[in-house]
CSV table of C-alpha atoms in Angstrom, one decimal:
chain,number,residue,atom,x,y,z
W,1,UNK,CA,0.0,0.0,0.0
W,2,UNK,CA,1.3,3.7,-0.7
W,3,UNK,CA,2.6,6.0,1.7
W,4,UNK,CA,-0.7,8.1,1.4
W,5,UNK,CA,-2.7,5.4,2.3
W,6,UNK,CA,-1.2,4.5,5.4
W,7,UNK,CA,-1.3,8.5,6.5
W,8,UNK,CA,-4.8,8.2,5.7
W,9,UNK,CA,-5.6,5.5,7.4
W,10,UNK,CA,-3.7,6.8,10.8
W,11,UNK,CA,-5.4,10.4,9.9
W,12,UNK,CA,-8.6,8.6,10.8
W,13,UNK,CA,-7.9,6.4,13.3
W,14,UNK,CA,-6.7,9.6,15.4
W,15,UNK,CA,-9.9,11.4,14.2
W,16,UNK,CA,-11.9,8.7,15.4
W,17,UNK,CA,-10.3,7.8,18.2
W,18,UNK,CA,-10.4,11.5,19.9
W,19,UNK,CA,-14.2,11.6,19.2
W,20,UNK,CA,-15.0,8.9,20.4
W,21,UNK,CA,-12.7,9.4,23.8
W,22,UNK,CA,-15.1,12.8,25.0
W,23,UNK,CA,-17.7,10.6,24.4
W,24,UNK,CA,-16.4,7.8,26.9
W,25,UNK,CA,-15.6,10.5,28.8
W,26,UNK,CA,-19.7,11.4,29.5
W,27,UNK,CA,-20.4,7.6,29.4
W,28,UNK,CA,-18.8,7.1,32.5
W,29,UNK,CA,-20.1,10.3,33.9
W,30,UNK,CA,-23.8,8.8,33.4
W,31,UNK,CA,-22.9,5.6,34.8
W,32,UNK,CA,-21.6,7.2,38.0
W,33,UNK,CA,-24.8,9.6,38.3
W,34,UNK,CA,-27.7,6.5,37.2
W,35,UNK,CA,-26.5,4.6,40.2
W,36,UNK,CA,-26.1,7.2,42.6
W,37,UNK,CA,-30.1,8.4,41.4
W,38,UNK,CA,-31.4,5.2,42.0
W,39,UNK,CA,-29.4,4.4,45.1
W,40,UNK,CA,-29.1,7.5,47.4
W,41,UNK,CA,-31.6,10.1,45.3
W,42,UNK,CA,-34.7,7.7,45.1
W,43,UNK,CA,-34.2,5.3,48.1
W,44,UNK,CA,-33.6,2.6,46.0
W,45,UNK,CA,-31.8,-0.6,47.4
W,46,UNK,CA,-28.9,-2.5,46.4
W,47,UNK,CA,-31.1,-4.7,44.4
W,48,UNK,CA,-32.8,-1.6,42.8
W,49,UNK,CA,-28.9,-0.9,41.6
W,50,UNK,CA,-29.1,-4.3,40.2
W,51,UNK,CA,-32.0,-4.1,38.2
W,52,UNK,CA,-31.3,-1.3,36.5
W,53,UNK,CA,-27.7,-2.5,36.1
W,54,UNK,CA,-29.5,-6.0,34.5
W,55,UNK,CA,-32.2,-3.7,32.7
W,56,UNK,CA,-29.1,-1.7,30.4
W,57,UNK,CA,-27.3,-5.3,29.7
W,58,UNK,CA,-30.6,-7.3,28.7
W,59,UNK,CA,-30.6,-5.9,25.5
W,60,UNK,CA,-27.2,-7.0,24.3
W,61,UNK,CA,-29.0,-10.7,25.3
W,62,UNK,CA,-31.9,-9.8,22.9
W,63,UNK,CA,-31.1,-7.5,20.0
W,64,UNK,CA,-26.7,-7.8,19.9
W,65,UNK,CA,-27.0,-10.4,17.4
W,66,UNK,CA,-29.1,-7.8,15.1
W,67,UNK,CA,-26.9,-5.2,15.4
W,68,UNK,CA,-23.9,-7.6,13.9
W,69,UNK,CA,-26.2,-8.7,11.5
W,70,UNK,CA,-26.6,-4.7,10.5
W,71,UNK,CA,-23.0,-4.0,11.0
W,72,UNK,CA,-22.7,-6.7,8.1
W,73,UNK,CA,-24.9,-5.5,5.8
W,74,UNK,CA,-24.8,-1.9,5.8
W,75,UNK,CA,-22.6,0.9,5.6
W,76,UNK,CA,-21.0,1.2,9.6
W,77,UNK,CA,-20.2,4.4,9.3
W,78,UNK,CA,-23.8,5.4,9.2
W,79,UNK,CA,-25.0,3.2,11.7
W,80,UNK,CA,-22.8,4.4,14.1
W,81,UNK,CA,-23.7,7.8,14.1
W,82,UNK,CA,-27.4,6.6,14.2
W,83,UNK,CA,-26.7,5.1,17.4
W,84,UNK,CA,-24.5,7.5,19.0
W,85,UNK,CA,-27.3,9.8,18.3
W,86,UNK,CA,-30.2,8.0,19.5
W,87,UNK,CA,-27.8,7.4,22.8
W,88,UNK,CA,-27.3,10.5,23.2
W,89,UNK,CA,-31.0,11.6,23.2
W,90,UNK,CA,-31.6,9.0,25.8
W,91,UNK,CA,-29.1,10.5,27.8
W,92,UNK,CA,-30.7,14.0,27.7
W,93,UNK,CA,-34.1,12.8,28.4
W,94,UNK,CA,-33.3,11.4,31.9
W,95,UNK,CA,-31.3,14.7,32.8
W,96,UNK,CA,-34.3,16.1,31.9
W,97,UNK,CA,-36.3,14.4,34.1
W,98,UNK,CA,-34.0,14.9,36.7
W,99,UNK,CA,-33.8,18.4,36.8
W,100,UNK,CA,-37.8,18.6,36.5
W,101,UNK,CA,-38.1,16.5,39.6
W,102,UNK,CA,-40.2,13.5,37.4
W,103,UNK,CA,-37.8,11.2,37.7
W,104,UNK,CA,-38.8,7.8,39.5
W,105,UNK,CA,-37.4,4.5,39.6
W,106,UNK,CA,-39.4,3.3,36.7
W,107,UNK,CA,-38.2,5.8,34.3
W,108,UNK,CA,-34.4,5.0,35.3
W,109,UNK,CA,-35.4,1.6,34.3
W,110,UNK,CA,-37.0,2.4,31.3
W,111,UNK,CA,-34.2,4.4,30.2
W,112,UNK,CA,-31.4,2.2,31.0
W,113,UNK,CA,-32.7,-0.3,29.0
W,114,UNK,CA,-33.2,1.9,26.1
W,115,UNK,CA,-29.6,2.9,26.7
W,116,UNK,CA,-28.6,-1.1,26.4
W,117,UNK,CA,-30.8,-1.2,23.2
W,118,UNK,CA,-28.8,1.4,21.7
W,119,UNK,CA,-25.8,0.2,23.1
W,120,UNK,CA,-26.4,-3.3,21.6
W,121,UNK,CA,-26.8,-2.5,18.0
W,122,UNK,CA,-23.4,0.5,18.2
W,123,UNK,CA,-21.2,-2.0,19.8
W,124,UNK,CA,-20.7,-4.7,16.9
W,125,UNK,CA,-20.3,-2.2,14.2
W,126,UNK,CA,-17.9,0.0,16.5
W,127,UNK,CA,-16.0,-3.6,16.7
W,128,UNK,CA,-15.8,-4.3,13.7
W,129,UNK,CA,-15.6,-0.5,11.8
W,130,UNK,CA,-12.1,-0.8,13.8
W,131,UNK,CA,-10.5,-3.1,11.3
W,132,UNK,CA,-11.7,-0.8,7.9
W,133,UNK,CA,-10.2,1.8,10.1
W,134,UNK,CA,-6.8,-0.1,10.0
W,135,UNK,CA,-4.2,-2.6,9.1
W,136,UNK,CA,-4.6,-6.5,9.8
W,137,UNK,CA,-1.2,-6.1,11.3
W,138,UNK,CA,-2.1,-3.2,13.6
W,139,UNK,CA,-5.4,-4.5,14.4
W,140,UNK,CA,-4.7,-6.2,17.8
W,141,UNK,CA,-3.0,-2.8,18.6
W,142,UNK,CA,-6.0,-0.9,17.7
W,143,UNK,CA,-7.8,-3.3,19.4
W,144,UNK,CA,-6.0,-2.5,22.6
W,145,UNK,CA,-6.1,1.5,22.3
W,146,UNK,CA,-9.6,1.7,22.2
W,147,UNK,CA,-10.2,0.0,25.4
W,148,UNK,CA,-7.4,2.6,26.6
W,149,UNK,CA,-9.4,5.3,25.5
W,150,UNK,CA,-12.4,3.7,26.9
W,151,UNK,CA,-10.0,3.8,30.4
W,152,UNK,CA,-8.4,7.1,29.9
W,153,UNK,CA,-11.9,8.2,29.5
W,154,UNK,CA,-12.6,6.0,33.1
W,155,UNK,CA,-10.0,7.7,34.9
W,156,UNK,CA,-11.7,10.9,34.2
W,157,UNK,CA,-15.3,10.7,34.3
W,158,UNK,CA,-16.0,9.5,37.3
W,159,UNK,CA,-14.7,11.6,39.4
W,160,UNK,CA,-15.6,14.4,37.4
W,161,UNK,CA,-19.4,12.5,38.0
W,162,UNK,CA,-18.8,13.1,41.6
W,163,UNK,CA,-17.6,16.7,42.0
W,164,UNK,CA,-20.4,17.6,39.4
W,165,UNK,CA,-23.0,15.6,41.3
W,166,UNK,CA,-21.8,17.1,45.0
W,167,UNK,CA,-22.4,20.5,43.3
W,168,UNK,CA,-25.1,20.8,40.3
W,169,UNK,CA,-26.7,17.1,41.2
W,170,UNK,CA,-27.5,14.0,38.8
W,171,UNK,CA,-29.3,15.8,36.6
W,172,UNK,CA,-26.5,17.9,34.5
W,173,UNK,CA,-24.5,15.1,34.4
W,174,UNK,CA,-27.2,13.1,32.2
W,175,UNK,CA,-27.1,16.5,29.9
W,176,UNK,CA,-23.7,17.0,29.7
W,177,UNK,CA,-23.6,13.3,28.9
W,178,UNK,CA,-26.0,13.8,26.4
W,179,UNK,CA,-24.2,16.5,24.8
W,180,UNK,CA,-20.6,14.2,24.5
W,181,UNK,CA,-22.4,12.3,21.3
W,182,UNK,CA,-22.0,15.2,19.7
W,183,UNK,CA,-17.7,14.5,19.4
W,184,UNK,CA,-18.0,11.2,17.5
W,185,UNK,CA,-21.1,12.2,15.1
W,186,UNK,CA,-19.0,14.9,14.2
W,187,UNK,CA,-15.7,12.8,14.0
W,188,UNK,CA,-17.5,10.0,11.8
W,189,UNK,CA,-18.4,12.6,9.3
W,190,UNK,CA,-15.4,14.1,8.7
W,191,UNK,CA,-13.8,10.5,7.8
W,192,UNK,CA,-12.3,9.9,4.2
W,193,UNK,CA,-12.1,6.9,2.7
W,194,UNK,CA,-14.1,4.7,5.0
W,195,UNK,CA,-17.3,3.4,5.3
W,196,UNK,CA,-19.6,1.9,2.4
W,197,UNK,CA,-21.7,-1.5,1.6
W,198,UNK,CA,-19.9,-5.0,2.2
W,199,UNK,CA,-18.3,-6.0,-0.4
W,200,UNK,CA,-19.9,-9.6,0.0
W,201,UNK,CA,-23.3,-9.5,-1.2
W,202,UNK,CA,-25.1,-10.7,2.1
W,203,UNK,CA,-28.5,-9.9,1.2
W,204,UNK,CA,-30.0,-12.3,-0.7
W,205,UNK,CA,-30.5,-14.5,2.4
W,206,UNK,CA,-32.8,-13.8,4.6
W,207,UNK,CA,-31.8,-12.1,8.0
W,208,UNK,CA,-32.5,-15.6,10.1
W,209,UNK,CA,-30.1,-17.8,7.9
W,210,UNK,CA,-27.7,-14.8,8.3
W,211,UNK,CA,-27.3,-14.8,11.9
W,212,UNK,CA,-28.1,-18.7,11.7
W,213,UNK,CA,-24.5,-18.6,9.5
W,214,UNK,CA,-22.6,-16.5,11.9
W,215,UNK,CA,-24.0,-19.2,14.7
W,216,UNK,CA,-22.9,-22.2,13.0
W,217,UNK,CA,-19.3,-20.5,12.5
W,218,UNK,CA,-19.3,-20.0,15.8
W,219,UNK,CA,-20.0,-23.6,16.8
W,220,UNK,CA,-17.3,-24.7,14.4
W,221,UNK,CA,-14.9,-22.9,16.2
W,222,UNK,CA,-14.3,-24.6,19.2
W,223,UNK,CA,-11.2,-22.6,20.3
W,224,UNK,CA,-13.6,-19.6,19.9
W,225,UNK,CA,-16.7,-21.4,22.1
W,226,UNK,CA,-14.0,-22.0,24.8
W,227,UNK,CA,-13.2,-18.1,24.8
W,228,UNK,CA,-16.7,-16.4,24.8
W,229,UNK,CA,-17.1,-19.2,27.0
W,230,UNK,CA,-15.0,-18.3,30.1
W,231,UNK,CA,-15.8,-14.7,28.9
W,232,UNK,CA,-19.3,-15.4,29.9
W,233,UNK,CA,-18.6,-16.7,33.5
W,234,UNK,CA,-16.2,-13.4,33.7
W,235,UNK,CA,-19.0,-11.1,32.4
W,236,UNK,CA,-21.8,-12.4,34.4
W,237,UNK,CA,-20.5,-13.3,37.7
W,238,UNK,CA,-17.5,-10.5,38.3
W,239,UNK,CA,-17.7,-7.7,35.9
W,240,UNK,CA,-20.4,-6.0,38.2
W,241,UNK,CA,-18.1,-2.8,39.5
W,242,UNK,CA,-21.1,-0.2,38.1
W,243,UNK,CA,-22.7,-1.7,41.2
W,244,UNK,CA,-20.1,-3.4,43.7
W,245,UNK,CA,-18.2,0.2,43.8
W,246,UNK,CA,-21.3,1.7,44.9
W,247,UNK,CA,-22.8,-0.7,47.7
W,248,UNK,CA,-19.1,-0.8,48.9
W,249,UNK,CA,-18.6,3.3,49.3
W,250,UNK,CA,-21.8,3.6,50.3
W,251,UNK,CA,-22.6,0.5,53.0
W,252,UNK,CA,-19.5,-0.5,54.1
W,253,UNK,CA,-17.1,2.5,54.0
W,254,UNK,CA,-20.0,5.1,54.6
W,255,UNK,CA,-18.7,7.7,52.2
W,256,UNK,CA,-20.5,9.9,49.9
W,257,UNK,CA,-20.5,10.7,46.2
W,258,UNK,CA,-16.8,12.1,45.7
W,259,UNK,CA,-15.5,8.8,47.3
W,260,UNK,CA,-17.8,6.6,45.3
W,261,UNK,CA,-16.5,8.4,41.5
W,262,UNK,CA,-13.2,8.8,42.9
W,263,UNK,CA,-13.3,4.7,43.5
W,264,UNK,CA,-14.2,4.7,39.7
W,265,UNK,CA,-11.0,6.8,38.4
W,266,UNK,CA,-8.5,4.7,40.9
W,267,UNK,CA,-10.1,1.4,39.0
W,268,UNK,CA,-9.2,3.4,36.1
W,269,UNK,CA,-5.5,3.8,36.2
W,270,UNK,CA,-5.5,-0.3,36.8
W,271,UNK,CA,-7.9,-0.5,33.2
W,272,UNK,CA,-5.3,2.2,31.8
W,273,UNK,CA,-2.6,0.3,32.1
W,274,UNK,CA,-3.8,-3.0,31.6
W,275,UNK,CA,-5.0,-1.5,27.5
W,276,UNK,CA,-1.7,-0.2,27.4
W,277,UNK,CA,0.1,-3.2,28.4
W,278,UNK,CA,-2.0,-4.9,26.1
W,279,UNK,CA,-0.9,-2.8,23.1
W,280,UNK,CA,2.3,-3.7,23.3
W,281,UNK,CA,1.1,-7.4,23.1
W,282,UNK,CA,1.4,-8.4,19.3
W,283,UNK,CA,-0.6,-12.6,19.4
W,284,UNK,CA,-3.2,-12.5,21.5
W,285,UNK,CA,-3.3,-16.3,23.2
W,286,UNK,CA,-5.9,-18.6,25.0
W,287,UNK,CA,-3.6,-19.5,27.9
W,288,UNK,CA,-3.5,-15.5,28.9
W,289,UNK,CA,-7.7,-15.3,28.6
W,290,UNK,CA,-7.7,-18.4,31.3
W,291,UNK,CA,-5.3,-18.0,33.6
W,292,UNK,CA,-6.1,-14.1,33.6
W,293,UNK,CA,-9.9,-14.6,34.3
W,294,UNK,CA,-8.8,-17.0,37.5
W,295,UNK,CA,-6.2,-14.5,38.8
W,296,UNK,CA,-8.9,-12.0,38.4
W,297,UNK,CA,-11.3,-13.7,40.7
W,298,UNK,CA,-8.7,-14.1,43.1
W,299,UNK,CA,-7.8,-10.4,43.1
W,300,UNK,CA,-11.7,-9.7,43.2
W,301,UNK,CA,-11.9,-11.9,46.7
W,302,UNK,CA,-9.1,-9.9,48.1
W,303,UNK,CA,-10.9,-6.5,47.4
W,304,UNK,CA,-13.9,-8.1,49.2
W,305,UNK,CA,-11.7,-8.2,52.0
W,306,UNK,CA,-10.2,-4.9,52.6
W,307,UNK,CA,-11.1,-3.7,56.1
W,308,UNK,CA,-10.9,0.1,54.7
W,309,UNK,CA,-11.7,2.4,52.1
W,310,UNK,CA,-7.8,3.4,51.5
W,311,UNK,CA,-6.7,-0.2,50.8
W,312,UNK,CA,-10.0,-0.9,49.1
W,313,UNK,CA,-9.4,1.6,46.5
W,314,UNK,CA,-5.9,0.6,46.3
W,315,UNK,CA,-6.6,-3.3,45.5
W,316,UNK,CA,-8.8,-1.8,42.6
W,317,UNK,CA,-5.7,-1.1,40.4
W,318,UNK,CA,-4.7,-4.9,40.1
W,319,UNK,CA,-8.4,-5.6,39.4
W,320,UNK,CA,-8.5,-3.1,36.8
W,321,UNK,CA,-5.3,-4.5,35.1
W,322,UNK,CA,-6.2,-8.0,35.1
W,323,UNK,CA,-9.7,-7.0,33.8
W,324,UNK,CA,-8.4,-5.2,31.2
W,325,UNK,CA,-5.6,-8.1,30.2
W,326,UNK,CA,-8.5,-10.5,29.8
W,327,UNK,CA,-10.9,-8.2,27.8
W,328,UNK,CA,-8.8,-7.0,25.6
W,329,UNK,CA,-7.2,-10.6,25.0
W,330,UNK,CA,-10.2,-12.3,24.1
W,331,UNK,CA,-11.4,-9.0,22.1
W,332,UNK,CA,-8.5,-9.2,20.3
W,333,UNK,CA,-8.2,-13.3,19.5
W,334,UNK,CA,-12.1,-13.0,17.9
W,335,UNK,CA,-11.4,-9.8,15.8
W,336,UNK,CA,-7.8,-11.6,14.4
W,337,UNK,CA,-9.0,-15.2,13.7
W,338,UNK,CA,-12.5,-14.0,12.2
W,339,UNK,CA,-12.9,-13.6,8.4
W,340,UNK,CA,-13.9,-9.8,7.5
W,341,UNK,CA,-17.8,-11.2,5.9
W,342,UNK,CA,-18.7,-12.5,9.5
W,343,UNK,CA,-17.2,-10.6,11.7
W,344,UNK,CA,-20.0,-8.5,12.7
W,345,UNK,CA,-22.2,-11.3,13.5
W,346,UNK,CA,-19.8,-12.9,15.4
W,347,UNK,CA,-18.1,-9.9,17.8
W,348,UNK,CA,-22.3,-9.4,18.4
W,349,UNK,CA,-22.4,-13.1,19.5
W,350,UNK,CA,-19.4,-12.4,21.2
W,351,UNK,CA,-20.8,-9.4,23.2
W,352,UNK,CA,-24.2,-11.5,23.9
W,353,UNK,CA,-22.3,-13.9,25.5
W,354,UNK,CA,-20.4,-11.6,27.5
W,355,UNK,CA,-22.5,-9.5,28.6
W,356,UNK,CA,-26.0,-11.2,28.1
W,357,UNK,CA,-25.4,-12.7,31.4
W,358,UNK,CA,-25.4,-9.0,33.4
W,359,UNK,CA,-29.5,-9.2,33.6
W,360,UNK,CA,-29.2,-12.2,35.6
W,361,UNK,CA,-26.0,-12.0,37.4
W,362,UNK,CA,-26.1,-8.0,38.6
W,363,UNK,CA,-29.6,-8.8,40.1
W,364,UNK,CA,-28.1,-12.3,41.7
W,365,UNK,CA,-24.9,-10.1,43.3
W,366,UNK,CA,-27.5,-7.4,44.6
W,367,UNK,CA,-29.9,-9.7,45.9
W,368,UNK,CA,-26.5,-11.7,47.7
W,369,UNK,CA,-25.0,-8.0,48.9
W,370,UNK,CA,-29.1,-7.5,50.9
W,371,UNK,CA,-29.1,-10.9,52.1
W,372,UNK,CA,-25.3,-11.1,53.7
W,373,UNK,CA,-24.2,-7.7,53.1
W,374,UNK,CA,-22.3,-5.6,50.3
W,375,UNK,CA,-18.8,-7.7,50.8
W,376,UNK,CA,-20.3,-10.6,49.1
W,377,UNK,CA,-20.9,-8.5,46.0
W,378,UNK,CA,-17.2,-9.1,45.2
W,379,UNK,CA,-16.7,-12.2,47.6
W,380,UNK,CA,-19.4,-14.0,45.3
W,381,UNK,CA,-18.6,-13.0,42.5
W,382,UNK,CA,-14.8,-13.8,42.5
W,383,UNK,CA,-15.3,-17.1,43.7
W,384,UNK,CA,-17.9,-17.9,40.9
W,385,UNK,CA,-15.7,-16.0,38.3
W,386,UNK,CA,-12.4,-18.2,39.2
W,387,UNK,CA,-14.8,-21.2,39.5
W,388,UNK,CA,-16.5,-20.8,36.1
W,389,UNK,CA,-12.6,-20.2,34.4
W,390,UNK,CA,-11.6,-23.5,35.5
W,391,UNK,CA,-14.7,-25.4,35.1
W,392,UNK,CA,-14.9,-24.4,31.5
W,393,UNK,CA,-10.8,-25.0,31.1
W,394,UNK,CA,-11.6,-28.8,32.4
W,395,UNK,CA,-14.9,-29.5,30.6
W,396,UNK,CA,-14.3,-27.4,27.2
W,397,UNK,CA,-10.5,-27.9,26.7
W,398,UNK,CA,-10.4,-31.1,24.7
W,399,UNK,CA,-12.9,-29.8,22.6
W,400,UNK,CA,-11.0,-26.7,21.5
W,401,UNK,CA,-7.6,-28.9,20.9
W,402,UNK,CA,-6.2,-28.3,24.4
W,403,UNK,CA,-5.3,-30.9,26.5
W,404,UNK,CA,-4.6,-30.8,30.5
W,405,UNK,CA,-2.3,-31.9,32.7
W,406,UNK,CA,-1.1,-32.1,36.1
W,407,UNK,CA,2.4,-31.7,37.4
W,408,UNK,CA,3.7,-32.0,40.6
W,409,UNK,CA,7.5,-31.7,39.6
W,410,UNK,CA,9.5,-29.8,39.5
W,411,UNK,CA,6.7,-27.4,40.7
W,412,UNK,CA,3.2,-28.0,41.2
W,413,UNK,CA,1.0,-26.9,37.8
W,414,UNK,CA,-1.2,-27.6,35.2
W,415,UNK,CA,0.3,-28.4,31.7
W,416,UNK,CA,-1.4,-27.2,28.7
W,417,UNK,CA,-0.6,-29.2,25.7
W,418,UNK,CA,-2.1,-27.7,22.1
W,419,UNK,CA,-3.3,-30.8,19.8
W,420,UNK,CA,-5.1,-28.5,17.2
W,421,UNK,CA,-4.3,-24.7,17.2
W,422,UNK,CA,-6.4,-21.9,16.5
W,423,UNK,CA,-6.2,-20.3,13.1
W,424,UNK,CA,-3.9,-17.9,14.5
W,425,UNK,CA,-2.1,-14.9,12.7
W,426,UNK,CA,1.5,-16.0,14.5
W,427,UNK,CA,2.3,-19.4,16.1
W,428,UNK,CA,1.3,-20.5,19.7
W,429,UNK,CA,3.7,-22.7,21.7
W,430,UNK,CA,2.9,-26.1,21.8
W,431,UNK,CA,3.4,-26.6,25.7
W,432,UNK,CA,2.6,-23.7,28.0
W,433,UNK,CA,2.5,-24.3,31.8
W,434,UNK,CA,-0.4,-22.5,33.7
W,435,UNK,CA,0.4,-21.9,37.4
C-alpha cells in the first residue's frame, strides 16, 4: 500500500479515536450519576442498583446479534452515528427528568434499558468499523487502544461525576452526557475513505439464515466457544463494579458521592494500564484469557476483604489491570481469527455472551449483597468468576484442541498441551505451563 494510504488511514484512526474518547468520557459520567439516582436520590436498594444495572445489559441478550447482522450488511459508518445519536438523546431525556423532579425509579429503568438497546446495536459495528479503520497487522493494537481510550476516559469521568454531582446534582451530568455524542457524530463525518456496503453480497438471504451462519461459525470454532465461554462466566459473575463500587462506598465505607466516583477513576488507572500493556502485546493467546480470568477472581476476593476504604481503593488497580488483560485478549483473539464477511455477526455473538449474562448475574450479586451484606458483592462474584474459568478450562478444553495436565515436579501446575491450534495470525507454543 502507498505511503498516502497509510497517512490516511492513521489520519482517521486519530480522528476517530479523539471523538470517540469525550464521548467515553460522558459515558462514565452517566454511569456514576444513574447509580447514585437510584441508590441514594430515590431510596432505592442495592437490588434496585441491580436491576437497572440487569435492565441496560438485557438488550445486548436480545437485540446484539441484530446489530452484527446490520454491522454486516450496511454501511458502519452510518449506523454508528445513528446510534451515538439516539444514545445520546436517551441520555438528555433522563437529565431532563431529573432536573424537572419527574424522575422515579421506573423511568431510570426504562431508560437504561433503552440505553442497552442502543448500546447493543453501536457495539458490533464499532467492533468491527475498527478493522476498515486499520491494518490486519495493527489490528490487535487498535484493538487494545480503544479500550485505553475507553480507560483514559474512566479515569476521568468519574470523578468528574462526583464533583459535578456534589455541586449541580444528577441531573446535568445526564445533559452533559447527552451533549458528549456530539464529538464522535462529528468525527464520523469528517472520515475519508471509509465506510460503504460489504463488499460480500449478504442480502440475498434472509436475515435468520444470516445470523443462523454467523451461529454455525461460531460452533465450528471450538477454540472460539472455549473463549466467549470463560468470557461469559467473567461477564456475568464479576464484571459488576457499576454496582459493587457503589454498595461498597456507600454501605460499608459510609462515604459519599466524591468517594464513590473517585473509587471509579483509581479502578481506572488499573484498566489504563492493563490496555496499554495490552498494546504492546502483538498474538493474542488462549492460555493469557484463562489463567487471567482465575487470577482476576482471586484479586476480586481480596478486594472483598479490605477492612478500609484506603486499601480498598488501592486493590482496585490490580483488578483493573487483570480486567483489562483479559478483555482485551479475548477481544482481540475474535477480531484476528475472524474472516472480515462474518465478523460483525460474530463480535455481536461475542458481546451477547459476555454481557448477556449481566440481567441475571447483577440482580443475583445485589440480591447476595441485601441478604449477607455488600462484601459478598465481590466475595461472590470472584469465587464464581475463578470457578467458572476453570470449570470451563476442564470441561471445554479437549474440545478446543487443548489438553490438560497435572504436574507436581518440579513445581506444582497444570500443563497445557495444544493438539489442534487456532487459526492464529502468528504461532502459539505447543506446551505452555499454567500456574
Amino acid at each position: 500500500m502507498s505511503p498516502t494510504f497509510h497517512s490516511l488511514r492513521h489520519r482517521n484512526y486519530r480522528l476517530y479515536w479523539s471523538g470517540m474518547f469525550l464521548s467515553n468520557v460522558g459515558t462514565w459520567m452517566q454511569r456514576i450519576a444513574q447509580d447514585w439516582l437510584v441508590l441514594v436520590v430515590l431510596g432505592g436498594g442495592a437490588q434496585a442498583v441491580g436491576i437497572t444495572t440487569g435492565l441496560q445489559f438485557l438488550p445486548f441478550l436480545l437485540v446484539a446479534p441484530f446489530g452484527g447482522l446490520l454491522a454486516d450488511r450496511f454501511d458502519k459508518r452510518r449506523l454508528l452515528i445513528l446510534t451515538n445519536a439516539f444514545l445520546g438523546l436517551v441520555g438528555l431525556t433522563l437529565g431532563v427528568l431529573t432536573l424537572t423532579g419527574l424522575a422515579q425509579i421506573w423511568h431510570v429503568y426504562v431508560l437504561a434499558f433503552l440505553l442497552g438497546v442502543g448500546s447493543a446495536l453501536d457495539n458490533p459495528a464499532r467492533q468491527a468499523f475498527v478493522s476498515e479503520l486499520v491494518g490486519k497487522d495493527d489490528l490487535t493494537n487498535a484493538v487494545a487502544l480503544n479500550s485505553a481510550s475507553f480507560n483514559a476516559a474512566r479515569l476521568i469521568g468519574p470523578g468528574i461525576a462526583g464533583i459535578l454531582i456534589g455541586l449541580i446534582g444528577t441531573g446535568w451530568v445526564f445533559v452533559l452526557n447527552g451533549a458528549s455524542f456530539v464529538s464522535p457524530i462529528l468525527a464520523l463525518l469528517l472520515l475519508r475513505g471509509v465506510g460503504g456496503r460489504p463488499k460480500r453480497d449478504v442480502e440475498r438471504a434472509g436475515a435468520f439464515s444470516q445470523l443462523r451462519e454467523g451461529v454455525s461459525y461460531l460452533w465450528s470454532r471450538p477454540d472460539l466457544l472455549m473463549v466467549v465461554t470463560i468470557m461469559f462466566g467473567l461477564g456475568t459473575f464479576g464484571m459488576n463494579f457499576q454496582m459493587t463500587m457503589a454498595l461498597m462506598a456507600t454501605d460499608v465505607y459510609d462515604k459519599g458521592p466524591g468517594e464513590y466516583g473517585l473509587l471509579g477513576s483509581i479502578m481506572a488507572i488499573g484498566t489504563l494500564s492493563g490496555a496499554l500493556i495490552a498494546a504492546r502485546r502483538r498474538v493474542p493467546r488462549r492460555r493469557l484469557i484463562v489463567g487471567g480470568a482465575v487470577v482476576f477472581g482471586v484479586f476480586e476476593v481480596a478486594a472483598g476483604l479490605m477492612p478500609s476504604y484506603v486499601l480498598f481503593a488501592v486493590s482496585l488497580v490490580p483488578v483493573g489491570i487483570i480486567a483489562m488483560t483479559v478483555l482485551t485478549a479475548a477481544n482481540a483473539y475474535v477480531q484476528t481469527t475472524v474472516p472480515q464477511y462474518v465478523r460483525g455477526r460474530v463480535m455481536s455473538l461475542y458481546m451477547m455472551i459476555f454481557m448477556g449474562g449481566t440481567p441475571f448475574g447483577a440482580p443475583l450479586i445485589g440480591f447476595v449483597a441485601d441478604a449477607f451484606g455488600a462484601r459478598w458483592s465481590l466475595l461472590g462474584g470472584g469465587i464464581l468468576t475463578a470457578a467458572f474459568a476453570i470449570g470451563a478450562l476442564l470441561f471445554l478444553a479437549p474440545r478446543s484442541g487443548v489438553v490438560v495436565r497435572t504436574r507436581l515436579r518440579p513445581r506444582p501446575g497444570l500443563v497445557v498441551v495444544t493438539t489442534a491450534p487456532a487459526p492464529m495470525p502468528a504461532d502459539e507454543p505447543a506446551q505452555v505451563r499454567v500456574a
